[in-house]
Short mmCIF file of C-alpha atoms and ligand atoms in Angstrom, two decimals:
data_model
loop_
_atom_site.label_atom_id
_atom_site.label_comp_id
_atom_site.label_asym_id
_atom_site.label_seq_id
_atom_site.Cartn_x
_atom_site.Cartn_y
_atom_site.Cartn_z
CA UNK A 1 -3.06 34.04 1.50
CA UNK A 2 -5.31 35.50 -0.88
CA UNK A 3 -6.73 33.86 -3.35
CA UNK A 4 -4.67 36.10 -6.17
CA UNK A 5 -1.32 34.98 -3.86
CA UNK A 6 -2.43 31.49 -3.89
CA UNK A 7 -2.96 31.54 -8.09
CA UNK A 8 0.64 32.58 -8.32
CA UNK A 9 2.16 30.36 -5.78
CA UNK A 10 0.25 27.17 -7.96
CA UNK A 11 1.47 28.70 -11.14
CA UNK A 12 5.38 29.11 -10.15
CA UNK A 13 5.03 25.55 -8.78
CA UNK A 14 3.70 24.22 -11.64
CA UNK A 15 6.54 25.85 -13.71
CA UNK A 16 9.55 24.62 -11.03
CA UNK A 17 7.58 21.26 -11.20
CA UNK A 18 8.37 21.36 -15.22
CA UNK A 19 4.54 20.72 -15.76
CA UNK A 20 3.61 24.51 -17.62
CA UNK A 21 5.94 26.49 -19.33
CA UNK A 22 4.49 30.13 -19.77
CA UNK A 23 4.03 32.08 -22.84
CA UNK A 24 4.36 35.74 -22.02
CA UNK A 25 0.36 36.00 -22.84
CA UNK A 26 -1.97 35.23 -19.24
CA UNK A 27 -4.14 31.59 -19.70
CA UNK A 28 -1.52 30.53 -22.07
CA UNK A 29 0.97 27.35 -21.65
CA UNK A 30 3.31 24.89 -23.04
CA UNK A 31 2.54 22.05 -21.43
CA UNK A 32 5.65 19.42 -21.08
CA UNK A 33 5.15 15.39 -21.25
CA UNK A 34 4.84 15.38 -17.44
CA UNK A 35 1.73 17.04 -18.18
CA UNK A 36 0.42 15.55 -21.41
CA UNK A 37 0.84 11.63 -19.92
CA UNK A 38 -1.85 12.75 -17.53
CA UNK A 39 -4.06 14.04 -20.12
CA UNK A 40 -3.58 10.96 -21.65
CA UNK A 41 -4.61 9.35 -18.85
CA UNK A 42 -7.37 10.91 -18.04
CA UNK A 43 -8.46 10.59 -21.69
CA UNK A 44 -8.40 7.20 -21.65
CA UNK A 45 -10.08 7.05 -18.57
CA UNK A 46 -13.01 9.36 -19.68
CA UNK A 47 -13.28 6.32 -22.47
CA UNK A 48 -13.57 3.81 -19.72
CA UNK A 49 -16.43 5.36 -17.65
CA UNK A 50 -18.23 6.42 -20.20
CA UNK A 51 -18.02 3.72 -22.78
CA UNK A 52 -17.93 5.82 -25.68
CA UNK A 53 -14.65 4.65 -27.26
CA UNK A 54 -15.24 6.83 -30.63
CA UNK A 55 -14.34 10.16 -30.24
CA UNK A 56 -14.96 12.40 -33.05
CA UNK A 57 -12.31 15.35 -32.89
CA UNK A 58 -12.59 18.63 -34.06
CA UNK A 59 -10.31 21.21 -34.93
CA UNK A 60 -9.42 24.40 -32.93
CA UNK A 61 -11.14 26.68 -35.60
CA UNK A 62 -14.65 25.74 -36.96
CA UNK A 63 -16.80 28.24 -39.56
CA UNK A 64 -17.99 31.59 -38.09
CA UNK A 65 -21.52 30.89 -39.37
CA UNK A 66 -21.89 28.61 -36.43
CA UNK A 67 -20.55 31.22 -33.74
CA UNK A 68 -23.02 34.15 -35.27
CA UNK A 69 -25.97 31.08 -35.80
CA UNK A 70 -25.78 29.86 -32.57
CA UNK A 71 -26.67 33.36 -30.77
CA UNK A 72 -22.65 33.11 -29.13
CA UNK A 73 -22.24 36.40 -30.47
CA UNK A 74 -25.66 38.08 -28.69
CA UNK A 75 -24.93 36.40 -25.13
CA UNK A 76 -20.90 35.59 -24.86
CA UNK A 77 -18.83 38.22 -27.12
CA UNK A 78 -16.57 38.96 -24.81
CA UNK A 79 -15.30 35.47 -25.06
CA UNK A 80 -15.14 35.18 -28.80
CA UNK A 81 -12.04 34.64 -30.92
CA UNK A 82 -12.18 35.29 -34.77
CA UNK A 83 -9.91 34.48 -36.97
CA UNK A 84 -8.34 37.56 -38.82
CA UNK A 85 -5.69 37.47 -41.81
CA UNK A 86 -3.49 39.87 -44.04
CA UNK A 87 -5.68 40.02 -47.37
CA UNK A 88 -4.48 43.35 -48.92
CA UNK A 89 -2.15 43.98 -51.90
CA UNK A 90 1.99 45.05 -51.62
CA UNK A 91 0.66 48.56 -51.06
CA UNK A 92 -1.23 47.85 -48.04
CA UNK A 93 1.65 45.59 -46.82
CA UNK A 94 4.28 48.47 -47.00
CA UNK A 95 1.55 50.27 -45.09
CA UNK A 96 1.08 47.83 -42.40
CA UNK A 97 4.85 47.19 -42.40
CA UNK A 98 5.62 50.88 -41.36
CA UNK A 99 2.89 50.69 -38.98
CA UNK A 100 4.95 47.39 -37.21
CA UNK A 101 7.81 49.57 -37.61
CA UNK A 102 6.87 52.60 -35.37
CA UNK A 103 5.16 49.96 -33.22
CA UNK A 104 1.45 51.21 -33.93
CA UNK A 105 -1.80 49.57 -34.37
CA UNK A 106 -2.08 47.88 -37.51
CA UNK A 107 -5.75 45.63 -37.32
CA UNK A 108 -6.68 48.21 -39.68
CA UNK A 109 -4.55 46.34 -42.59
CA UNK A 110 -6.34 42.73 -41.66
CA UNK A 111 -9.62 40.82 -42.71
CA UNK A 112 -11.59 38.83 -40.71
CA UNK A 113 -12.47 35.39 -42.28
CA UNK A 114 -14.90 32.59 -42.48
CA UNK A 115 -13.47 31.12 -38.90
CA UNK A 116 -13.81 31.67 -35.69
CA UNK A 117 -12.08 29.85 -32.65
CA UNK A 118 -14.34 26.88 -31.12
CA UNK A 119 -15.30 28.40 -27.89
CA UNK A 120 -16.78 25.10 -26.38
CA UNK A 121 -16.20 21.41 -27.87
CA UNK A 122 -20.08 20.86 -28.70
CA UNK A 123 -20.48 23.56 -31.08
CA UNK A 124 -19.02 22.62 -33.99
CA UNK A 125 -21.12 19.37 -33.69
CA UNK A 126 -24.97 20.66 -34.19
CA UNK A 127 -24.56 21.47 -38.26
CA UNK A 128 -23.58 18.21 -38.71
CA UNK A 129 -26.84 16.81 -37.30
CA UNK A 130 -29.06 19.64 -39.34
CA UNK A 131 -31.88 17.02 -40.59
CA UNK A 132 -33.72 14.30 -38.97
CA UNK A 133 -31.79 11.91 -36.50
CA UNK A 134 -31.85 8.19 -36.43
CA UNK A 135 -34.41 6.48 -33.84
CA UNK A 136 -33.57 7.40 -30.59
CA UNK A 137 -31.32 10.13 -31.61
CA UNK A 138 -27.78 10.77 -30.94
CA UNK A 139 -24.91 10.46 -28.19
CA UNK A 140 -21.53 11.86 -29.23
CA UNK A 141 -17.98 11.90 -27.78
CA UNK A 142 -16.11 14.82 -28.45
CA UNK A 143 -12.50 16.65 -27.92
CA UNK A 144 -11.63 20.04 -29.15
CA UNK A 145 -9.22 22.89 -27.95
CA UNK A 146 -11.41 25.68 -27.37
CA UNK A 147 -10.60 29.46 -26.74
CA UNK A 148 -11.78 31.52 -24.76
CA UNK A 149 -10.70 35.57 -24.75
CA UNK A 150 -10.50 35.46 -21.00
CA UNK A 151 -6.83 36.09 -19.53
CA UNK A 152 -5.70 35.70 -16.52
CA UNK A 153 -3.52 35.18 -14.02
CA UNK A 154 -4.97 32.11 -12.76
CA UNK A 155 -3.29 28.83 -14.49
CA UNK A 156 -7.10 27.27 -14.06
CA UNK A 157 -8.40 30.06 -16.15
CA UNK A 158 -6.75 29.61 -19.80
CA UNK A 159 -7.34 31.00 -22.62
CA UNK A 160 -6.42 27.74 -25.09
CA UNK A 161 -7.51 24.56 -22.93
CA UNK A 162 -9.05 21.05 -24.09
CA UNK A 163 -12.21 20.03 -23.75
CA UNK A 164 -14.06 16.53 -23.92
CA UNK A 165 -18.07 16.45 -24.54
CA UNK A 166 -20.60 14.05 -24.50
CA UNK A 167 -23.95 15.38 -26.39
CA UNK A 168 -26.63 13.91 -26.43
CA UNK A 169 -29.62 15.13 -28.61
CA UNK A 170 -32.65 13.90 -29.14
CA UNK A 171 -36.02 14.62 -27.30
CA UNK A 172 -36.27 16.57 -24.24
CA UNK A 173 -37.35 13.72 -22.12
CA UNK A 174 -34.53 11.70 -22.82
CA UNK A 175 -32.15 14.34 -22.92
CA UNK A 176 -33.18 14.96 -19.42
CA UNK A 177 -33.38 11.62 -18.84
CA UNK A 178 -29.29 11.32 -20.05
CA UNK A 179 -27.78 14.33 -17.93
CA UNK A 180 -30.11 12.90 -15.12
CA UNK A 181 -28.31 9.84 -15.28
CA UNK A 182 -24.71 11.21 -15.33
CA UNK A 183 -25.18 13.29 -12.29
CA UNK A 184 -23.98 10.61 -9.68
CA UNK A 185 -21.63 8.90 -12.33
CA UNK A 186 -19.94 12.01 -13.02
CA UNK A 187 -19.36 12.74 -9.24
CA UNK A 188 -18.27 9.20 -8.74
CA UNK A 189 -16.03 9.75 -11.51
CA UNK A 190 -14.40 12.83 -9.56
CA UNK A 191 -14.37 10.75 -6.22
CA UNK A 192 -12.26 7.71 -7.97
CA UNK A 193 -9.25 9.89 -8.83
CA UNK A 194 -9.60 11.06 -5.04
CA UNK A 195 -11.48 14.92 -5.68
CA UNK A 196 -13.96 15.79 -3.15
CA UNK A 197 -16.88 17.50 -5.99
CA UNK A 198 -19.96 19.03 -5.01
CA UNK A 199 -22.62 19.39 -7.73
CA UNK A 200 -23.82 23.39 -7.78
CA UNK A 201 -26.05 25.04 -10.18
CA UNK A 202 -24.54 27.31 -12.41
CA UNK A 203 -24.97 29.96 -15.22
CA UNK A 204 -22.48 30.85 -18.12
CA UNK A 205 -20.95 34.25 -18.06
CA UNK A 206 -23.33 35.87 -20.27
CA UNK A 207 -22.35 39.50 -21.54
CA UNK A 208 -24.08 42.50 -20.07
CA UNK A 209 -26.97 44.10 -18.09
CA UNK A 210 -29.12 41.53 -20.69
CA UNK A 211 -26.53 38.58 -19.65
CA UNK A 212 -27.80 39.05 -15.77
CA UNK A 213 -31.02 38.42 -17.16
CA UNK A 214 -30.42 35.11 -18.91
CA UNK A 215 -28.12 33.87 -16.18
CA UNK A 216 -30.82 33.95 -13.52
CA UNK A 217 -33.28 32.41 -16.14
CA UNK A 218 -30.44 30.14 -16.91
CA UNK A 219 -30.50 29.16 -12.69
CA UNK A 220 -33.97 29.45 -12.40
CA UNK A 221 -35.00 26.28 -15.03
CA UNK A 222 -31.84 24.27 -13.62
CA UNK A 223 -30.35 24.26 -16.95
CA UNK A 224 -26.13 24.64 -16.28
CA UNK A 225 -24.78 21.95 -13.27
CA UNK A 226 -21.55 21.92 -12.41
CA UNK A 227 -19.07 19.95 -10.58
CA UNK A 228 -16.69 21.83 -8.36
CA UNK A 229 -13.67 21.27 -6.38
CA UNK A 230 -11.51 23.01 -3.82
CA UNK A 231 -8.44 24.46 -5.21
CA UNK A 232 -7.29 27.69 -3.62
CA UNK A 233 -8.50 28.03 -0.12
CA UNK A 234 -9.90 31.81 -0.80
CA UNK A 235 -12.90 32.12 -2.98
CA UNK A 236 -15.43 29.82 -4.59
CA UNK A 237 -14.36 26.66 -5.60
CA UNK A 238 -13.24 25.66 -9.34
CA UNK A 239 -15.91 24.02 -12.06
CA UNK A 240 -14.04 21.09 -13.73
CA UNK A 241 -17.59 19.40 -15.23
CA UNK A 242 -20.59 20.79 -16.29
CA UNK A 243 -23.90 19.59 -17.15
CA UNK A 244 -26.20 21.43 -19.56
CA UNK A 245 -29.38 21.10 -21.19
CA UNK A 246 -30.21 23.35 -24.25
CA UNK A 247 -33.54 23.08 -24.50
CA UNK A 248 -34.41 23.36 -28.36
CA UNK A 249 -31.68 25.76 -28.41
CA UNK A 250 -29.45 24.06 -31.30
CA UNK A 251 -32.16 22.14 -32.28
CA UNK A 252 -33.98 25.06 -33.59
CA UNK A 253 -31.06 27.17 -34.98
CA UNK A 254 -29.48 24.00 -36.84
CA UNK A 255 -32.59 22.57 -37.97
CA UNK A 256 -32.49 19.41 -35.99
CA UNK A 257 -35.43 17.04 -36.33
CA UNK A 258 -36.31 14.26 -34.02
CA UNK A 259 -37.85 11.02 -35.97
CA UNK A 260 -41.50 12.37 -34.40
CA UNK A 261 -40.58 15.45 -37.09
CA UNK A 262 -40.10 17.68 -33.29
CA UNK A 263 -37.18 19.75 -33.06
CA UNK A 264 -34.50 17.81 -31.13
CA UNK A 265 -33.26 19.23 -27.57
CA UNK A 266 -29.88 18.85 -26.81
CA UNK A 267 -27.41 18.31 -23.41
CA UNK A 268 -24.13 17.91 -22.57
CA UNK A 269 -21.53 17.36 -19.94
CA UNK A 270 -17.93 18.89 -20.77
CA UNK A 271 -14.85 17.51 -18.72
CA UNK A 272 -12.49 20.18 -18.18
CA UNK A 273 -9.28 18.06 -19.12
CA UNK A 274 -6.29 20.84 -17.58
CA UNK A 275 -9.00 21.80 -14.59
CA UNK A 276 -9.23 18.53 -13.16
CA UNK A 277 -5.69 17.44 -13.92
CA UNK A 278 -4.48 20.76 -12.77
CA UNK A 279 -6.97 19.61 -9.56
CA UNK A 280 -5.37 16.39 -9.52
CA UNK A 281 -1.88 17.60 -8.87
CA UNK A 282 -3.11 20.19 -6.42
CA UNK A 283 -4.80 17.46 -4.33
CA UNK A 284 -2.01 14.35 -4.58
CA UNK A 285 1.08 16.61 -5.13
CA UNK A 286 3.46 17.61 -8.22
CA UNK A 287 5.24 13.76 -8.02
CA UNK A 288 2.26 11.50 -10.35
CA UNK A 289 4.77 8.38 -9.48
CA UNK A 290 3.75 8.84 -5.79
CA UNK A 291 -0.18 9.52 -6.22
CA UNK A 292 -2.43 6.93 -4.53
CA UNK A 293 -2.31 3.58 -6.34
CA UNK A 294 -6.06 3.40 -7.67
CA UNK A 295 -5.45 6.95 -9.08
CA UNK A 296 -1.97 5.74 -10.46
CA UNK A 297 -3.64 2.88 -11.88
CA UNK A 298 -6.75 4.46 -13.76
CA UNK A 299 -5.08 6.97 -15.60
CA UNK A 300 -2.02 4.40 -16.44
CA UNK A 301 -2.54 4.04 -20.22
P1 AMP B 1 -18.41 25.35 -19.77
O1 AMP B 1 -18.79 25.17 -21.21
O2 AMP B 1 -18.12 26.78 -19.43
O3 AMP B 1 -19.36 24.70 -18.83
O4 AMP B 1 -17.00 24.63 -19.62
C1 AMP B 1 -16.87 23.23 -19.53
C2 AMP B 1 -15.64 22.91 -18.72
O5 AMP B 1 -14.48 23.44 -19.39
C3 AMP B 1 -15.63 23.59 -17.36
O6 AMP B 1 -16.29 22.81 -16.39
C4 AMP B 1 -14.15 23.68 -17.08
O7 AMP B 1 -13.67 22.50 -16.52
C5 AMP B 1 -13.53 23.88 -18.45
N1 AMP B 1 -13.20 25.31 -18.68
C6 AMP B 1 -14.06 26.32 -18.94
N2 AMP B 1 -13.40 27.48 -19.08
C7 AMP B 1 -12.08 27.21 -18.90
C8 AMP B 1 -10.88 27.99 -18.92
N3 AMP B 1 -10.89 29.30 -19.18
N4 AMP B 1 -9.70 27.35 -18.69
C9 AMP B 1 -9.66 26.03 -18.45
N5 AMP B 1 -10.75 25.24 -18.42
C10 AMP B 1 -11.96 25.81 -18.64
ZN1 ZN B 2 -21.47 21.68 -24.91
#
């Protein structure tokens, strides 16, 4: 099969298996309680292994000062989402109405606003650190639903999906020090609900001739990790963790100051909470009740 064949057959078996229910837009799903109780799980287990048991959660939207601040818009438009709304006056709205009417465009009648989607789970985080952070800075749990403008037909590749992020900023040695640290954890974490990962080095889809660019520079100073498991037979395998450092990145743009008066770096490792249950079910089967104990067990909750 190709690997195209092999995304549909896992998406009509994830609908007969009552897990997705599809939306008529590609990347985006209801998800039914079969589903969401091994979310849940995992959630709970993320809590475990990591031992951060507050989890600050932000909302789906966040301010679009932080999207055009944090250089998103220079290096990953393509994935952007802004928030748009109807701010005109009853003429306009008779205008746009006869526009729906005949079925035509009618952005022309809308206004984009102060918010953009949350295109990863950390970025809403760094203006609430702008200043100087405690001794020995800061380690964070996160979960936000980000978007990402990226349809497809792949039910790995969504456009709405949930993320959970641990950040860690402070200065670059121990931010290093941190994602250092998590690299075996993380894979043991994958090997203990039964996924085979490999760690690879990585590089985010940046936009553009001028994306190539950063993506090898990305590569080159080891900055993006990933964890990776088999899914489809065809093609490269599928990221369901990653592990990034920043640099002084966020520091910089959101005025972050270590105690020492240095601007902070900053890291973080994002669990891909559909990916690896979606690489879960692929792997034990679309019955949870008969997965291996041990798996059964850690994401009971
Ligand atoms: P990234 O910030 O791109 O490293 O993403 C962090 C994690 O989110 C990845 O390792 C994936 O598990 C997950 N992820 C990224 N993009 C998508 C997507 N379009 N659909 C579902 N999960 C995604
Ligand atoms: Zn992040």
């Amino acid at each position: 099969m190709t690997r195209e064949e092999e995304q549909k057959v896992f998406l009509d078996q994830l609908v007969e298996h009552r897990f997705f229910i599809p939306m008529d837009s590609p990347g985006l799903f209801a998800r039914t309680s079969k589903f969401e109780n091994l979310i849940k799980g995992l959630e709970e287990f993320i809590v475990k292994a990591t031992g951060e048991e507050e989890v600050t959660y932000f909302p789906p939207v966040m301010p679009r000062k932080i999207l055009e601040k944090s250089g998103f818009m220079d290096s990953m438009p393509h994935l952007a989402g802004l928030v748009s709304c109807f701010c005109g006056n009853e003429r306009s709205l008779l205008e746009l109405k006869e526009q729906l009417a005949k079925g035509e465009d009618w952005s022309a009648f809308l206004s984009m606003t102060d918010l953009s989607h949350a295109p990863a789970a950390c970025y809403p985080l760094y203006p609430t650190c702008t200043g100087t952070l405690p001794p020995g800075g800061r380690l964070v749990h996160l979960g936000t639903t980000c978007f990402r403008h990226e349809p497809s037909p792949d039910p790995t590749r969504m456009q709405s999906f949930r993320m959970r992020e641990l950040v860690r900023i402070d200065t670059p040695d121990n931010v290093l020090k941190w994602r250092e640290s998590w690299f075996e954890r993380a894979i043991q974490f994958l090997q203990d609900l039964g996924l085979n990962p490999e760690r690879v080095e990585a590089s985010d889809p940046f936009f553009g001739r001028g994306g190539r660019v950063m993506a090898n520079n990305q590569r080159e100073q080891k900055l993006k990790f990933e964890l990776v498991v088999k899914v489809y037979e065809a093609g490269p395998s599928l990221a369901v963790m990653s592990l990034n450092y920043h640099q002084d990145h966020f520091g910089k743009q959101f005025e972050i100051k270590t105690v020492d008066g240095e601007t902070a770096h900053s890291g973080c490792m994002g669990f891909g909470l559909e990916r690896i249950v979606l690489a879960l079910i692929q792997r034990h089967g679309f019955s949870p009740d008969s997965w291996p104990k041990q798996v059964r067990e850690l994401l009971s909750h």
